[in-house]
Structures are given as structure tokens and as C-alpha cells.
CSV table of N, CA and C in Angstrom, one decimal:
chain,number,residue,atom,x,y,z
A,1463,MET,N,0.8,-1.1,0.0
A,1463,MET,CA,0.0,0.0,0.0
A,1463,MET,C,0.8,1.3,0.1
A,1464,LYS,N,0.6,2.1,-0.9
A,1464,LYS,CA,1.4,3.4,-1.0
A,1464,LYS,C,0.8,4.4,-0.2
A,1465,LEU,N,1.3,5.1,0.8
A,1465,LEU,CA,0.7,6.1,1.7
A,1465,LEU,C,0.9,7.4,0.9
A,1466,LYS,N,0.0,8.2,1.1
A,1466,LYS,CA,0.1,9.7,0.5
A,1466,LYS,C,-0.3,10.7,1.7
A,1467,ALA,N,0.0,11.9,1.5
A,1467,ALA,CA,-0.1,13.0,2.6
A,1467,ALA,C,-0.8,14.1,2.0
A,1468,ILE,N,-1.4,15.0,2.6
A,1468,ILE,CA,-2.2,16.3,2.4
A,1468,ILE,C,-1.5,17.1,3.6
A,1469,ILE,N,-1.0,18.3,3.2
A,1469,ILE,CA,-0.6,19.3,4.2
A,1469,ILE,C,-1.5,20.4,3.8
A,1470,LEU,N,-2.2,21.0,4.8
A,1470,LEU,CA,-3.0,22.3,4.6
A,1470,LEU,C,-2.0,23.4,4.8
A,1471,SER,N,-2.0,24.3,3.8
A,1471,SER,CA,-1.1,25.5,4.1
A,1471,SER,C,-1.8,26.6,3.3
A,1472,ALA,N,-3.1,26.9,3.6
A,1472,ALA,CA,-3.9,27.9,3.0
A,1472,ALA,C,-4.2,28.9,3.9
A,1473,GLY,N,-4.0,28.8,5.0
A,1473,GLY,CA,-4.4,30.0,6.1
A,1473,GLY,C,-3.6,31.1,5.9
A,1474,GLU,N,-4.3,32.3,6.2
A,1474,GLU,CA,-3.7,33.5,6.3
A,1474,GLU,C,-2.8,33.8,7.4
A,1475,GLY,N,-3.0,33.3,8.6
A,1475,GLY,CA,-2.2,33.6,9.7
A,1475,GLY,C,-2.4,34.9,10.3
A,1476,SER,N,-3.6,35.3,10.3
A,1476,SER,CA,-3.8,36.7,10.9
A,1476,SER,C,-3.5,37.1,12.4
A,1477,ARG,N,-3.5,35.8,13.1
A,1477,ARG,CA,-3.1,36.0,14.4
A,1477,ARG,C,-1.6,36.2,14.6
A,1478,MET,N,-0.8,35.9,13.6
A,1478,MET,CA,0.8,35.9,13.6
A,1478,MET,C,1.2,37.2,12.8
A,1479,ARG,N,0.2,38.2,12.7
A,1479,ARG,CA,0.8,39.5,11.9
A,1479,ARG,C,1.5,40.0,13.1
A,1480,PRO,N,2.6,41.0,12.7
A,1480,PRO,CA,3.0,41.4,11.3
A,1480,PRO,C,3.8,40.2,10.6
A,1481,LEU,N,4.3,39.2,11.4
A,1481,LEU,CA,5.1,38.3,10.7
A,1481,LEU,C,4.5,37.9,9.3
A,1482,THR,N,3.2,37.7,9.2
A,1482,THR,CA,2.6,36.9,8.0
A,1482,THR,C,2.1,37.9,7.0
A,1483,LEU,N,2.4,39.2,7.1
A,1483,LEU,CA,2.1,40.1,6.1
A,1483,LEU,C,2.9,39.8,4.8
A,1484,THR,N,4.0,39.3,4.8
A,1484,THR,CA,4.7,39.1,3.7
A,1484,THR,C,4.8,37.7,3.2
A,1485,LYS,N,4.5,36.7,4.0
A,1485,LYS,CA,4.5,35.2,3.8
A,1485,LYS,C,3.6,34.6,4.5
A,1486,PRO,N,3.2,33.4,3.9
A,1486,PRO,CA,2.3,32.4,4.8
A,1486,PRO,C,3.0,31.8,6.0
A,1487,LYS,N,2.2,31.5,7.1
A,1487,LYS,CA,2.7,31.2,8.3
A,1487,LYS,C,3.6,29.9,8.3
A,1488,THR,N,3.3,29.0,7.2
A,1488,THR,CA,4.1,27.8,7.1
A,1488,THR,C,5.3,28.1,6.4
A,1489,MET,N,5.7,29.2,5.9
A,1489,MET,CA,6.7,29.6,5.3
A,1489,MET,C,7.8,30.4,6.2
A,1490,LEU,N,7.2,30.5,7.5
A,1490,LEU,CA,8.1,31.4,8.4
A,1490,LEU,C,9.3,30.6,8.6
A,1491,PRO,N,10.4,31.1,8.8
A,1491,PRO,CA,11.7,30.4,9.0
A,1491,PRO,C,11.8,30.0,10.4
A,1492,VAL,N,12.3,28.8,10.7
A,1492,VAL,CA,12.7,28.3,12.0
A,1492,VAL,C,13.9,27.5,11.8
A,1493,ALA,N,15.1,27.9,12.5
A,1493,ALA,CA,16.4,27.3,12.4
A,1493,ALA,C,16.8,27.3,10.7
A,1494,GLY,N,16.5,28.3,10.1
A,1494,GLY,CA,17.0,28.3,8.9
A,1494,GLY,C,16.2,27.9,7.6
A,1495,LYS,N,15.0,27.3,7.8
A,1495,LYS,CA,14.2,26.7,6.8
A,1495,LYS,C,12.8,26.8,7.4
A,1496,PRO,N,11.7,26.8,6.3
A,1496,PRO,CA,10.4,27.1,6.6
A,1496,PRO,C,9.9,26.0,7.5
A,1497,ILE,N,8.8,26.3,8.2
A,1497,ILE,CA,8.3,25.4,9.2
A,1497,ILE,C,7.7,24.1,8.5
A,1498,ILE,N,7.0,24.3,7.4
A,1498,ILE,CA,6.4,23.4,6.7
A,1498,ILE,C,7.5,22.3,5.9
A,1499,GLN,N,8.6,22.7,5.9
A,1499,GLN,CA,9.7,21.9,5.2
A,1499,GLN,C,10.0,20.7,6.4
A,1500,TYR,N,9.8,21.1,7.7
A,1500,TYR,CA,10.1,20.1,8.9
A,1500,TYR,C,9.0,18.8,8.5
A,1501,ASN,N,7.6,19.3,8.3
A,1501,ASN,CA,6.8,18.4,8.1
A,1501,ASN,C,6.9,17.5,6.8
A,1502,ILE,N,7.6,18.2,5.8
A,1502,ILE,CA,7.7,17.3,4.6
A,1502,ILE,C,8.8,16.4,4.8
A,1503,GLU,N,9.9,17.0,5.4
A,1503,GLU,CA,11.1,15.9,5.8
A,1503,GLU,C,10.6,14.8,6.5
A,1504,SER,N,9.8,14.9,7.5
A,1504,SER,CA,9.4,14.0,8.5
A,1504,SER,C,8.5,13.1,7.8
A,1505,LEU,N,7.6,13.5,6.7
A,1505,LEU,CA,6.9,12.6,5.9
A,1505,LEU,C,7.8,11.7,5.2
A,1506,LYS,N,8.8,12.5,4.5
A,1506,LYS,CA,9.7,11.7,3.7
A,1506,LYS,C,10.3,10.8,4.4
A,1507,ASN,N,11.1,10.9,5.4
A,1507,ASN,CA,11.7,10.0,6.4
A,1507,ASN,C,11.0,8.7,6.8
A,1508,ASN,N,9.6,8.9,6.7
A,1508,ASN,CA,8.9,7.9,7.2
A,1508,ASN,C,8.2,7.1,5.9
A,1509,GLY,N,8.7,7.3,4.8
A,1509,GLY,CA,8.4,6.7,3.6
A,1509,GLY,C,7.2,7.1,2.9
A,1510,ILE,N,6.7,8.3,3.1
A,1510,ILE,CA,5.6,9.0,2.4
A,1510,ILE,C,6.5,9.9,1.3
A,1511,LYS,N,6.1,9.5,0.1
A,1511,LYS,CA,6.8,10.6,-1.0
A,1511,LYS,C,5.8,11.2,-1.7
A,1512,ASP,N,4.5,10.8,-1.9
A,1512,ASP,CA,3.4,11.6,-2.4
A,1512,ASP,C,2.8,12.6,-1.5
A,1513,ILE,N,3.0,13.8,-1.7
A,1513,ILE,CA,2.6,14.8,-0.6
A,1513,ILE,C,1.9,15.9,-1.5
A,1514,LEU,N,0.5,16.3,-1.2
A,1514,LEU,CA,-0.1,17.2,-1.7
A,1514,LEU,C,0.0,18.4,-0.8
A,1515,LEU,N,0.5,19.7,-1.2
A,1515,LEU,CA,0.1,21.0,-0.4
A,1515,LEU,C,-1.1,21.6,-0.8
A,1516,ILE,N,-1.8,22.1,0.1
A,1516,ILE,CA,-3.1,22.9,-0.2
A,1516,ILE,C,-2.7,24.4,0.1
A,1517,VAL,N,-2.6,25.2,-0.9
A,1517,VAL,CA,-2.2,26.5,-0.7
A,1517,VAL,C,-3.2,27.5,-1.2
A,1518,ARG,N,-3.1,28.7,-0.5
A,1518,ARG,CA,-4.0,29.8,-0.9
A,1518,ARG,C,-3.3,31.2,-0.8
A,1519,TYR,N,-3.2,31.4,0.4
A,1519,TYR,CA,-2.6,32.8,0.7
A,1519,TYR,C,-1.2,32.9,0.5
A,1520,LYS,N,-0.9,33.8,-0.4
A,1520,LYS,CA,0.6,34.0,-1.0
A,1520,LYS,C,1.1,32.7,-1.5
A,1521,GLU,N,0.2,32.0,-2.3
A,1521,GLU,CA,0.6,30.6,-2.7
A,1521,GLU,C,1.9,30.6,-3.5
A,1522,GLU,N,2.1,31.7,-4.2
A,1522,GLU,CA,3.4,31.9,-5.2
A,1522,GLU,C,4.7,31.7,-4.4
A,1523,ILE,N,4.6,32.2,-3.2
A,1523,ILE,CA,6.0,31.9,-2.3
A,1523,ILE,C,6.1,30.6,-2.0
A,1524,VAL,N,5.1,29.7,-1.7
A,1524,VAL,CA,5.2,28.4,-1.5
A,1524,VAL,C,5.5,27.6,-2.8
A,1525,LYS,N,5.0,27.9,-3.9
A,1525,LYS,CA,5.2,27.4,-5.0
A,1525,LYS,C,6.6,27.6,-5.6
A,1526,ASP,N,7.1,28.8,-5.3
A,1526,ASP,CA,8.5,29.2,-5.7
A,1526,ASP,C,9.6,28.4,-5.1
A,1527,TYR,N,9.3,28.3,-3.7
A,1527,TYR,CA,10.2,27.5,-2.8
A,1527,TYR,C,10.2,26.1,-3.0
A,1528,PHE,N,9.0,25.4,-3.3
A,1528,PHE,CA,9.0,24.0,-3.3
A,1528,PHE,C,9.0,23.5,-4.8
A,1529,GLY,N,8.7,24.4,-5.7
A,1529,GLY,CA,8.5,23.8,-7.2
A,1529,GLY,C,7.7,22.6,-7.2
A,1530,ASP,N,8.0,21.6,-7.9
A,1530,ASP,CA,7.4,20.3,-8.0
A,1530,ASP,C,7.8,19.3,-7.0
A,1531,GLY,N,8.5,19.7,-6.2
A,1531,GLY,CA,9.0,18.9,-5.0
A,1531,GLY,C,10.0,18.1,-5.2
A,1532,SER,N,10.6,17.9,-6.3
A,1532,SER,CA,11.6,16.9,-6.7
A,1532,SER,C,12.8,17.4,-6.0
A,1533,ASP,N,13.0,18.3,-5.5
A,1533,ASP,CA,14.3,18.5,-4.7
A,1533,ASP,C,14.4,18.2,-3.3
A,1534,PHE,N,13.1,17.9,-3.0
A,1534,PHE,CA,12.8,17.5,-1.3
A,1534,PHE,C,12.5,16.0,-1.3
């Protein structure tokens, strides 16, 4: 059985303003990389390679960073 994952990354993060005025909350850096990257790496380390990101708020930032995901 091939496992798949969905990560919800569509929220505006209004309670985290002013940090989220320029980028989505999941793209805020912690120790040099976006928060969401830790989730993706954890899924990968546990054998899950098919990951769907649901994005909306400032989606171009997420798309530009991850591209098609092949680098991750």
C-alpha cells in the first residue's frame, strides 16, 4: 500500500501578524528553513513520497520555494 499525505497550508495567519504580512505562516523560518519543510522531511523520512500541499494565501511563495517537490 502506497501512503500519501495532504498538508494544509492555505491559512492567512492573521493572528501571527505582522510576521505573516509578507509570507504565509507555514513559510516562516525556524532554524534556517520554513516550518512546513520540517513536516515534509518528516513524511519523507517515514516513507511517504506523495505529498499534496493545499495553498491559497501568498501561494506563489510556497510554489516558488518547493517547485514540483523533486528537490525535497
